[in-house]
Amino acid sequence: ADEIGFVAQSKYLSQLAHTRAAAVILPLDAEDATPLPRILVAHPYLYFAQVGNLLNPRVRPTSGVHPTAVISGSAQIAADAHIEAGAVIGEGVVIGARTVIGVNSVIGARTRLGDDCLLYAHVTLYHDCVVGNRVILHSNSVIGADGFGFAPDGARWEKIPQLGRVLIGDDVEIGAGTTVD
């Protein structure tokens, strides 16, 4: 009775008869679907997401570097970035404004992270990766590891050098435990 719900597709409007929600978000053409307090919008699913984000804003930690973080002297870290315990930041790394590097994350040499990024705990970025702005990398994701390339040489396999790098654009979210080689 103290929550808000939504119906994004007309085929689910009949379920409103059973809801105990205090109010609902509905499509524009569902004005008469329920006597409940309602908000009528063109895109209920999107509106619900926006309400959820408004009522549950992401809490940003204060800027600073935890004393147990290991940071190369050649790294460039924005003054308002936040580096948590046990993080390792390699040579020539660039970390943008308001970016958060989680506990025990590892950022390889010459990697660049944009502004407003969030790396949760135990994220690994190999060398030379480029990460755009407003990127979220969830725990235990690994970005930039070698792909698997091997050429047969009789009884053995010769590793093919993986010479590329990973480029991640703006506004990307990568789930926990994901690898991008």
mmCIF file with all atom_site columns, C-alpha atoms in Angstrom:
data_model
loop_
_atom_site.group_PDB
_atom_site.id
_atom_site.type_symbol
_atom_site.label_atom_id
_atom_site.label_alt_id
_atom_site.label_comp_id
_atom_site.label_asym_id
_atom_site.label_entity_id
_atom_site.label_seq_id
_atom_site.pdbx_PDB_ins_code
_atom_site.Cartn_x
_atom_site.Cartn_y
_atom_site.Cartn_z
_atom_site.occupancy
_atom_site.B_iso_or_equiv
_atom_site.pdbx_formal_charge
_atom_site.auth_seq_id
_atom_site.auth_comp_id
_atom_site.auth_asym_id
_atom_site.auth_atom_id
_atom_site.pdbx_PDB_model_num
ATOM 1   C CA . ALA A 1 1   ? 0.000   0.000   0.000   1.00 0.00 ? 1   ALA A CA 1
ATOM 2   C CA . ASP A 1 2   ? 3.005   2.325   0.198   1.00 0.00 ? 2   ASP A CA 1
ATOM 3   C CA . GLU A 1 3   ? 4.469   1.519   -3.231  1.00 0.00 ? 3   GLU A CA 1
ATOM 4   C CA . ILE A 1 4   ? 3.952   2.610   -6.815  1.00 0.00 ? 4   ILE A CA 1
ATOM 5   C CA . GLY A 1 5   ? 3.587   0.183   -9.694  1.00 0.00 ? 5   GLY A CA 1
ATOM 6   C CA . PHE A 1 6   ? 3.364   0.425   -13.455 1.00 0.00 ? 6   PHE A CA 1
ATOM 7   C CA . VAL A 1 7   ? 1.794   -1.272  -16.437 1.00 0.00 ? 7   VAL A CA 1
ATOM 8   C CA . ALA A 1 8   ? 3.714   -0.806  -19.672 1.00 0.00 ? 8   ALA A CA 1
ATOM 9   C CA . GLN A 1 9   ? 1.601   -3.019  -21.941 1.00 0.00 ? 9   GLN A CA 1
ATOM 10  C CA . SER A 1 10  ? -2.170  -2.965  -22.317 1.00 0.00 ? 10  SER A CA 1
ATOM 11  C CA . LYS A 1 11  ? -2.400  -6.751  -22.102 1.00 0.00 ? 11  LYS A CA 1
ATOM 12  C CA . TYR A 1 12  ? -1.537  -6.510  -18.386 1.00 0.00 ? 12  TYR A CA 1
ATOM 13  C CA . LEU A 1 13  ? -4.141  -3.890  -17.448 1.00 0.00 ? 13  LEU A CA 1
ATOM 14  C CA . SER A 1 14  ? -6.504  -6.570  -16.111 1.00 0.00 ? 14  SER A CA 1
ATOM 15  C CA . GLN A 1 15  ? -3.990  -7.249  -13.326 1.00 0.00 ? 15  GLN A CA 1
ATOM 16  C CA . LEU A 1 16  ? -4.706  -3.811  -11.867 1.00 0.00 ? 16  LEU A CA 1
ATOM 17  C CA . ALA A 1 17  ? -7.814  -5.278  -10.221 1.00 0.00 ? 17  ALA A CA 1
ATOM 18  C CA . HIS A 1 18  ? -5.539  -7.270  -7.890  1.00 0.00 ? 18  HIS A CA 1
ATOM 19  C CA . THR A 1 19  ? -2.821  -4.729  -7.114  1.00 0.00 ? 19  THR A CA 1
ATOM 20  C CA . ARG A 1 20  ? -2.386  -3.313  -3.632  1.00 0.00 ? 20  ARG A CA 1
ATOM 21  C CA . ALA A 1 21  ? -0.182  -0.458  -4.878  1.00 0.00 ? 21  ALA A CA 1
ATOM 22  C CA . ALA A 1 22  ? -0.926  3.046   -3.654  1.00 0.00 ? 22  ALA A CA 1
ATOM 23  C CA . ALA A 1 23  ? -0.652  4.420   -7.202  1.00 0.00 ? 23  ALA A CA 1
ATOM 24  C CA . VAL A 1 24  ? 0.201   3.248   -10.709 1.00 0.00 ? 24  VAL A CA 1
ATOM 25  C CA . ILE A 1 25  ? 1.920   4.560   -13.806 1.00 0.00 ? 25  ILE A CA 1
ATOM 26  C CA . LEU A 1 26  ? -0.123  3.767   -16.927 1.00 0.00 ? 26  LEU A CA 1
ATOM 27  C CA . PRO A 1 27  ? -0.127  4.317   -20.695 1.00 0.00 ? 27  PRO A CA 1
ATOM 28  C CA . LEU A 1 28  ? -2.026  7.367   -21.928 1.00 0.00 ? 28  LEU A CA 1
ATOM 29  C CA . ASP A 1 29  ? -4.913  5.256   -23.247 1.00 0.00 ? 29  ASP A CA 1
ATOM 30  C CA . ALA A 1 30  ? -5.525  3.568   -19.837 1.00 0.00 ? 30  ALA A CA 1
ATOM 31  C CA . GLU A 1 31  ? -7.140  6.499   -18.034 1.00 0.00 ? 31  GLU A CA 1
ATOM 32  C CA . ASP A 1 32  ? -10.215 4.458   -17.067 1.00 0.00 ? 32  ASP A CA 1
ATOM 33  C CA . ALA A 1 33  ? -8.392  1.184   -16.279 1.00 0.00 ? 33  ALA A CA 1
ATOM 34  C CA . THR A 1 34  ? -8.459  1.631   -12.493 1.00 0.00 ? 34  THR A CA 1
ATOM 35  C CA . PRO A 1 35  ? -9.851  3.919   -9.793  1.00 0.00 ? 35  PRO A CA 1
ATOM 36  C CA . LEU A 1 36  ? -6.376  4.047   -8.182  1.00 0.00 ? 36  LEU A CA 1
ATOM 37  C CA . PRO A 1 37  ? -4.378  7.267   -8.247  1.00 0.00 ? 37  PRO A CA 1
ATOM 38  C CA . ARG A 1 38  ? -2.497  7.147   -11.519 1.00 0.00 ? 38  ARG A CA 1
ATOM 39  C CA . ILE A 1 39  ? 0.048   8.903   -13.656 1.00 0.00 ? 39  ILE A CA 1
ATOM 40  C CA . LEU A 1 40  ? -0.635  8.674   -17.388 1.00 0.00 ? 40  LEU A CA 1
ATOM 41  C CA . VAL A 1 41  ? 2.424   8.872   -19.638 1.00 0.00 ? 41  VAL A CA 1
ATOM 42  C CA . ALA A 1 42  ? 3.455   7.885   -23.151 1.00 0.00 ? 42  ALA A CA 1
ATOM 43  C CA . HIS A 1 43  ? 6.169   5.491   -21.926 1.00 0.00 ? 43  HIS A CA 1
ATOM 44  C CA . PRO A 1 44  ? 5.314   3.980   -18.501 1.00 0.00 ? 44  PRO A CA 1
ATOM 45  C CA . TYR A 1 45  ? 8.364   1.707   -18.320 1.00 0.00 ? 45  TYR A CA 1
ATOM 46  C CA . LEU A 1 46  ? 10.752  4.610   -18.940 1.00 0.00 ? 46  LEU A CA 1
ATOM 47  C CA . TYR A 1 47  ? 8.855   6.858   -16.530 1.00 0.00 ? 47  TYR A CA 1
ATOM 48  C CA . PHE A 1 48  ? 9.029   4.157   -13.840 1.00 0.00 ? 48  PHE A CA 1
ATOM 49  C CA . ALA A 1 49  ? 12.808  3.967   -14.345 1.00 0.00 ? 49  ALA A CA 1
ATOM 50  C CA . GLN A 1 50  ? 13.081  7.735   -14.036 1.00 0.00 ? 50  GLN A CA 1
ATOM 51  C CA . VAL A 1 51  ? 11.003  7.769   -10.837 1.00 0.00 ? 51  VAL A CA 1
ATOM 52  C CA . GLY A 1 52  ? 13.159  4.957   -9.442  1.00 0.00 ? 52  GLY A CA 1
ATOM 53  C CA . ASN A 1 53  ? 16.337  6.900   -10.175 1.00 0.00 ? 53  ASN A CA 1
ATOM 54  C CA . LEU A 1 54  ? 14.891  10.070  -8.674  1.00 0.00 ? 54  LEU A CA 1
ATOM 55  C CA . LEU A 1 55  ? 13.899  8.320   -5.443  1.00 0.00 ? 55  LEU A CA 1
ATOM 56  C CA . ASN A 1 56  ? 17.111  6.251   -5.230  1.00 0.00 ? 56  ASN A CA 1
ATOM 57  C CA . PRO A 1 57  ? 19.990  8.486   -6.319  1.00 0.00 ? 57  PRO A CA 1
ATOM 58  C CA . ARG A 1 58  ? 23.452  6.938   -6.543  1.00 0.00 ? 58  ARG A CA 1
ATOM 59  C CA . VAL A 1 59  ? 25.519  7.949   -3.536  1.00 0.00 ? 59  VAL A CA 1
ATOM 60  C CA . ARG A 1 60  ? 28.926  9.228   -4.569  1.00 0.00 ? 60  ARG A CA 1
ATOM 61  C CA . PRO A 1 61  ? 31.813  8.708   -2.185  1.00 0.00 ? 61  PRO A CA 1
ATOM 62  C CA . THR A 1 62  ? 33.982  11.656  -1.274  1.00 0.00 ? 62  THR A CA 1
ATOM 63  C CA . SER A 1 63  ? 37.051  12.205  -3.408  1.00 0.00 ? 63  SER A CA 1
ATOM 64  C CA . GLY A 1 64  ? 40.384  10.865  -2.290  1.00 0.00 ? 64  GLY A CA 1
ATOM 65  C CA . VAL A 1 65  ? 42.802  7.961   -2.412  1.00 0.00 ? 65  VAL A CA 1
ATOM 66  C CA . HIS A 1 66  ? 42.817  5.226   0.219   1.00 0.00 ? 66  HIS A CA 1
ATOM 67  C CA . PRO A 1 67  ? 46.270  4.856   1.842   1.00 0.00 ? 67  PRO A CA 1
ATOM 68  C CA . THR A 1 68  ? 46.541  1.197   0.770   1.00 0.00 ? 68  THR A CA 1
ATOM 69  C CA . ALA A 1 69  ? 46.078  1.980   -2.934  1.00 0.00 ? 69  ALA A CA 1
ATOM 70  C CA . VAL A 1 70  ? 49.229  1.577   -5.040  1.00 0.00 ? 70  VAL A CA 1
ATOM 71  C CA . ILE A 1 71  ? 49.476  4.284   -7.691  1.00 0.00 ? 71  ILE A CA 1
ATOM 72  C CA . SER A 1 72  ? 52.215  4.851   -10.239 1.00 0.00 ? 72  SER A CA 1
ATOM 73  C CA . GLY A 1 73  ? 53.853  8.261   -10.064 1.00 0.00 ? 73  GLY A CA 1
ATOM 74  C CA . SER A 1 74  ? 53.057  8.796   -13.750 1.00 0.00 ? 74  SER A CA 1
ATOM 75  C CA . ALA A 1 75  ? 49.296  8.235   -13.321 1.00 0.00 ? 75  ALA A CA 1
ATOM 76  C CA . GLN A 1 76  ? 47.054  11.269  -13.804 1.00 0.00 ? 76  GLN A CA 1
ATOM 77  C CA . ILE A 1 77  ? 44.081  11.129  -11.456 1.00 0.00 ? 77  ILE A CA 1
ATOM 78  C CA . ALA A 1 78  ? 41.419  13.835  -11.345 1.00 0.00 ? 78  ALA A CA 1
ATOM 79  C CA . ALA A 1 79  ? 41.352  15.656  -8.014  1.00 0.00 ? 79  ALA A CA 1
ATOM 80  C CA . ASP A 1 80  ? 37.738  14.623  -7.404  1.00 0.00 ? 80  ASP A CA 1
ATOM 81  C CA . ALA A 1 81  ? 38.211  10.921  -8.231  1.00 0.00 ? 81  ALA A CA 1
ATOM 82  C CA . HIS A 1 82  ? 37.836  8.283   -5.511  1.00 0.00 ? 82  HIS A CA 1
ATOM 83  C CA . ILE A 1 83  ? 40.287  5.348   -5.259  1.00 0.00 ? 83  ILE A CA 1
ATOM 84  C CA . GLU A 1 84  ? 39.389  2.634   -2.740  1.00 0.00 ? 84  GLU A CA 1
ATOM 85  C CA . ALA A 1 85  ? 41.505  0.255   -0.648  1.00 0.00 ? 85  ALA A CA 1
ATOM 86  C CA . GLY A 1 86  ? 43.915  -2.089  -2.400  1.00 0.00 ? 86  GLY A CA 1
ATOM 87  C CA . ALA A 1 87  ? 43.475  -0.596  -5.868  1.00 0.00 ? 87  ALA A CA 1
ATOM 88  C CA . VAL A 1 88  ? 46.497  -0.727  -8.167  1.00 0.00 ? 88  VAL A CA 1
ATOM 89  C CA . ILE A 1 89  ? 46.921  2.006   -10.786 1.00 0.00 ? 89  ILE A CA 1
ATOM 90  C CA . GLY A 1 90  ? 49.642  1.451   -13.421 1.00 0.00 ? 90  GLY A CA 1
ATOM 91  C CA . GLU A 1 91  ? 52.032  3.693   -15.323 1.00 0.00 ? 91  GLU A CA 1
ATOM 92  C CA . GLY A 1 92  ? 50.561  6.420   -17.479 1.00 0.00 ? 92  GLY A CA 1
ATOM 93  C CA . VAL A 1 93  ? 46.968  5.727   -16.433 1.00 0.00 ? 93  VAL A CA 1
ATOM 94  C CA . VAL A 1 94  ? 44.510  8.616   -16.782 1.00 0.00 ? 94  VAL A CA 1
ATOM 95  C CA . ILE A 1 95  ? 41.432  8.679   -14.523 1.00 0.00 ? 95  ILE A CA 1
ATOM 96  C CA . GLY A 1 96  ? 38.729  11.257  -15.217 1.00 0.00 ? 96  GLY A CA 1
ATOM 97  C CA . ALA A 1 97  ? 36.674  13.518  -13.005 1.00 0.00 ? 97  ALA A CA 1
ATOM 98  C CA . ARG A 1 98  ? 34.397  11.969  -10.374 1.00 0.00 ? 98  ARG A CA 1
ATOM 99  C CA . THR A 1 99  ? 35.428  8.433   -11.347 1.00 0.00 ? 99  THR A CA 1
ATOM 100 C CA . VAL A 1 100 ? 35.313  5.777   -8.615  1.00 0.00 ? 100 VAL A CA 1
ATOM 101 C CA . ILE A 1 101 ? 37.784  2.856   -8.578  1.00 0.00 ? 101 ILE A CA 1
ATOM 102 C CA . GLY A 1 102 ? 36.548  0.069   -6.308  1.00 0.00 ? 102 GLY A CA 1
ATOM 103 C CA . VAL A 1 103 ? 38.321  -2.087  -3.755  1.00 0.00 ? 103 VAL A CA 1
ATOM 104 C CA . ASN A 1 104 ? 41.169  -4.216  -5.145  1.00 0.00 ? 104 ASN A CA 1
ATOM 105 C CA . SER A 1 105 ? 40.620  -3.105  -8.735  1.00 0.00 ? 105 SER A CA 1
ATOM 106 C CA . VAL A 1 106 ? 43.634  -3.131  -11.071 1.00 0.00 ? 106 VAL A CA 1
ATOM 107 C CA . ILE A 1 107 ? 44.107  -0.563  -13.835 1.00 0.00 ? 107 ILE A CA 1
ATOM 108 C CA . GLY A 1 108 ? 46.864  -1.531  -16.295 1.00 0.00 ? 108 GLY A CA 1
ATOM 109 C CA . ALA A 1 109 ? 49.465  0.754   -17.813 1.00 0.00 ? 109 ALA A CA 1
ATOM 110 C CA . ARG A 1 110 ? 48.347  3.515   -20.174 1.00 0.00 ? 110 ARG A CA 1
ATOM 111 C CA . THR A 1 111 ? 44.640  2.807   -19.635 1.00 0.00 ? 111 THR A CA 1
ATOM 112 C CA . ARG A 1 112 ? 42.328  5.816   -19.854 1.00 0.00 ? 112 ARG A CA 1
ATOM 113 C CA . LEU A 1 113 ? 39.052  6.166   -17.950 1.00 0.00 ? 113 LEU A CA 1
ATOM 114 C CA . GLY A 1 114 ? 36.647  9.006   -18.670 1.00 0.00 ? 114 GLY A CA 1
ATOM 115 C CA . ASP A 1 115 ? 34.567  11.096  -16.303 1.00 0.00 ? 115 ASP A CA 1
ATOM 116 C CA . ASP A 1 116 ? 31.893  9.758   -13.930 1.00 0.00 ? 116 ASP A CA 1
ATOM 117 C CA . CYS A 1 117 ? 32.883  6.093   -14.290 1.00 0.00 ? 117 CYS A CA 1
ATOM 118 C CA . LEU A 1 118 ? 32.133  3.554   -11.578 1.00 0.00 ? 118 LEU A CA 1
ATOM 119 C CA . LEU A 1 119 ? 34.273  0.449   -11.197 1.00 0.00 ? 119 LEU A CA 1
ATOM 120 C CA . TYR A 1 120 ? 32.999  -1.845  -8.480  1.00 0.00 ? 120 TYR A CA 1
ATOM 121 C CA . ALA A 1 121 ? 35.328  -4.126  -6.465  1.00 0.00 ? 121 ALA A CA 1
ATOM 122 C CA . HIS A 1 122 ? 37.823  -6.436  -8.179  1.00 0.00 ? 122 HIS A CA 1
ATOM 123 C CA . VAL A 1 123 ? 37.600  -5.010  -11.705 1.00 0.00 ? 123 VAL A CA 1
ATOM 124 C CA . THR A 1 124 ? 40.661  -5.591  -13.888 1.00 0.00 ? 124 THR A CA 1
ATOM 125 C CA . LEU A 1 125 ? 41.503  -3.392  -16.853 1.00 0.00 ? 125 LEU A CA 1
ATOM 126 C CA . TYR A 1 126 ? 44.527  -4.629  -18.777 1.00 0.00 ? 126 TYR A CA 1
ATOM 127 C CA . HIS A 1 127 ? 47.000  -2.210  -20.352 1.00 0.00 ? 127 HIS A CA 1
ATOM 128 C CA . ASP A 1 128 ? 46.037  0.309   -23.062 1.00 0.00 ? 128 ASP A CA 1
ATOM 129 C CA . CYS A 1 129 ? 42.256  0.050   -22.625 1.00 0.00 ? 129 CYS A CA 1
ATOM 130 C CA . VAL A 1 130 ? 40.152  3.139   -23.274 1.00 0.00 ? 130 VAL A CA 1
ATOM 131 C CA . VAL A 1 131 ? 36.951  3.590   -21.276 1.00 0.00 ? 131 VAL A CA 1
ATOM 132 C CA . GLY A 1 132 ? 34.512  6.409   -22.092 1.00 0.00 ? 132 GLY A CA 1
ATOM 133 C CA . ASN A 1 133 ? 32.438  8.601   -19.804 1.00 0.00 ? 133 ASN A CA 1
ATOM 134 C CA . ARG A 1 134 ? 29.729  7.362   -17.423 1.00 0.00 ? 134 ARG A CA 1
ATOM 135 C CA . VAL A 1 135 ? 30.776  3.717   -17.753 1.00 0.00 ? 135 VAL A CA 1
ATOM 136 C CA . ILE A 1 136 ? 29.862  1.192   -15.057 1.00 0.00 ? 136 ILE A CA 1
ATOM 137 C CA . LEU A 1 137 ? 31.950  -1.980  -14.700 1.00 0.00 ? 137 LEU A CA 1
ATOM 138 C CA . HIS A 1 138 ? 30.556  -4.420  -12.164 1.00 0.00 ? 138 HIS A CA 1
ATOM 139 C CA . SER A 1 139 ? 32.600  -6.583  -9.807  1.00 0.00 ? 139 SER A CA 1
ATOM 140 C CA . ASN A 1 140 ? 35.038  -9.110  -11.204 1.00 0.00 ? 140 ASN A CA 1
ATOM 141 C CA . SER A 1 141 ? 34.767  -7.936  -14.792 1.00 0.00 ? 141 SER A CA 1
ATOM 142 C CA . VAL A 1 142 ? 37.984  -8.258  -16.786 1.00 0.00 ? 142 VAL A CA 1
ATOM 143 C CA . ILE A 1 143 ? 38.556  -5.925  -19.705 1.00 0.00 ? 143 ILE A CA 1
ATOM 144 C CA . GLY A 1 144 ? 41.371  -6.295  -22.243 1.00 0.00 ? 144 GLY A CA 1
ATOM 145 C CA . ALA A 1 145 ? 42.704  -9.794  -21.545 1.00 0.00 ? 145 ALA A CA 1
ATOM 146 C CA . ASP A 1 146 ? 44.265  -11.696 -24.449 1.00 0.00 ? 146 ASP A CA 1
ATOM 147 C CA . GLY A 1 147 ? 41.887  -13.439 -26.796 1.00 0.00 ? 147 GLY A CA 1
ATOM 148 C CA . PHE A 1 148 ? 42.590  -17.069 -27.543 1.00 0.00 ? 148 PHE A CA 1
ATOM 149 C CA . GLY A 1 149 ? 44.673  -17.363 -30.690 1.00 0.00 ? 149 GLY A CA 1
ATOM 150 C CA . PHE A 1 150 ? 46.999  -20.276 -31.301 1.00 0.00 ? 150 PHE A CA 1
ATOM 151 C CA . ALA A 1 151 ? 48.608  -21.639 -34.468 1.00 0.00 ? 151 ALA A CA 1
ATOM 152 C CA . PRO A 1 152 ? 49.471  -25.350 -34.736 1.00 0.00 ? 152 PRO A CA 1
ATOM 153 C CA . ASP A 1 153 ? 53.165  -26.208 -35.044 1.00 0.00 ? 153 ASP A CA 1
ATOM 154 C CA . GLY A 1 154 ? 53.250  -29.963 -35.267 1.00 0.00 ? 154 GLY A CA 1
ATOM 155 C CA . ALA A 1 155 ? 52.956  -31.315 -31.738 1.00 0.00 ? 155 ALA A CA 1
ATOM 156 C CA . ARG A 1 156 ? 52.633  -27.917 -30.078 1.00 0.00 ? 156 ARG A CA 1
ATOM 157 C CA . TRP A 1 157 ? 50.720  -24.674 -30.363 1.00 0.00 ? 157 TRP A CA 1
ATOM 158 C CA . GLU A 1 158 ? 52.263  -21.257 -30.929 1.00 0.00 ? 158 GLU A CA 1
ATOM 159 C CA . LYS A 1 159 ? 50.506  -18.380 -29.220 1.00 0.00 ? 159 LYS A CA 1
ATOM 160 C CA . ILE A 1 160 ? 49.443  -15.649 -31.629 1.00 0.00 ? 160 ILE A CA 1
ATOM 161 C CA . PRO A 1 161 ? 50.146  -12.233 -30.108 1.00 0.00 ? 161 PRO A CA 1
ATOM 162 C CA . GLN A 1 162 ? 46.948  -10.366 -29.299 1.00 0.00 ? 162 GLN A CA 1
ATOM 163 C CA . LEU A 1 163 ? 47.975  -6.845  -30.242 1.00 0.00 ? 163 LEU A CA 1
ATOM 164 C CA . GLY A 1 164 ? 44.657  -5.018  -30.096 1.00 0.00 ? 164 GLY A CA 1
ATOM 165 C CA . ARG A 1 165 ? 43.079  -3.180  -27.225 1.00 0.00 ? 165 ARG A CA 1
ATOM 166 C CA . VAL A 1 166 ? 39.569  -2.727  -25.861 1.00 0.00 ? 166 VAL A CA 1
ATOM 167 C CA . LEU A 1 167 ? 37.732  0.534   -26.492 1.00 0.00 ? 167 LEU A CA 1
ATOM 168 C CA . ILE A 1 168 ? 34.524  1.111   -24.519 1.00 0.00 ? 168 ILE A CA 1
ATOM 169 C CA . GLY A 1 169 ? 32.339  4.075   -25.484 1.00 0.00 ? 169 GLY A CA 1
ATOM 170 C CA . ASP A 1 170 ? 30.263  6.409   -23.337 1.00 0.00 ? 170 ASP A CA 1
ATOM 171 C CA . ASP A 1 171 ? 27.276  5.267   -21.239 1.00 0.00 ? 171 ASP A CA 1
ATOM 172 C CA . VAL A 1 172 ? 28.135  1.547   -21.219 1.00 0.00 ? 172 VAL A CA 1
ATOM 173 C CA . GLU A 1 173 ? 27.393  -0.872  -18.373 1.00 0.00 ? 173 GLU A CA 1
ATOM 174 C CA . ILE A 1 174 ? 29.147  -4.254  -18.197 1.00 0.00 ? 174 ILE A CA 1
ATOM 175 C CA . GLY A 1 175 ? 27.831  -6.915  -15.816 1.00 0.00 ? 175 GLY A CA 1
ATOM 176 C CA . ALA A 1 176 ? 29.578  -8.734  -12.993 1.00 0.00 ? 176 ALA A CA 1
ATOM 177 C CA . GLY A 1 177 ? 32.023  -11.459 -13.980 1.00 0.00 ? 177 GLY A CA 1
ATOM 178 C CA . THR A 1 178 ? 32.037  -10.432 -17.643 1.00 0.00 ? 178 THR A CA 1
ATOM 179 C CA . THR A 1 179 ? 35.180  -10.623 -19.738 1.00 0.00 ? 179 THR A CA 1
ATOM 180 C CA . VAL A 1 180 ? 35.860  -8.496  -22.808 1.00 0.00 ? 180 VAL A CA 1
ATOM 181 C CA . ASP A 1 181 ? 39.048  -9.744  -24.487 1.00 0.00 ? 181 ASP A CA 1
#
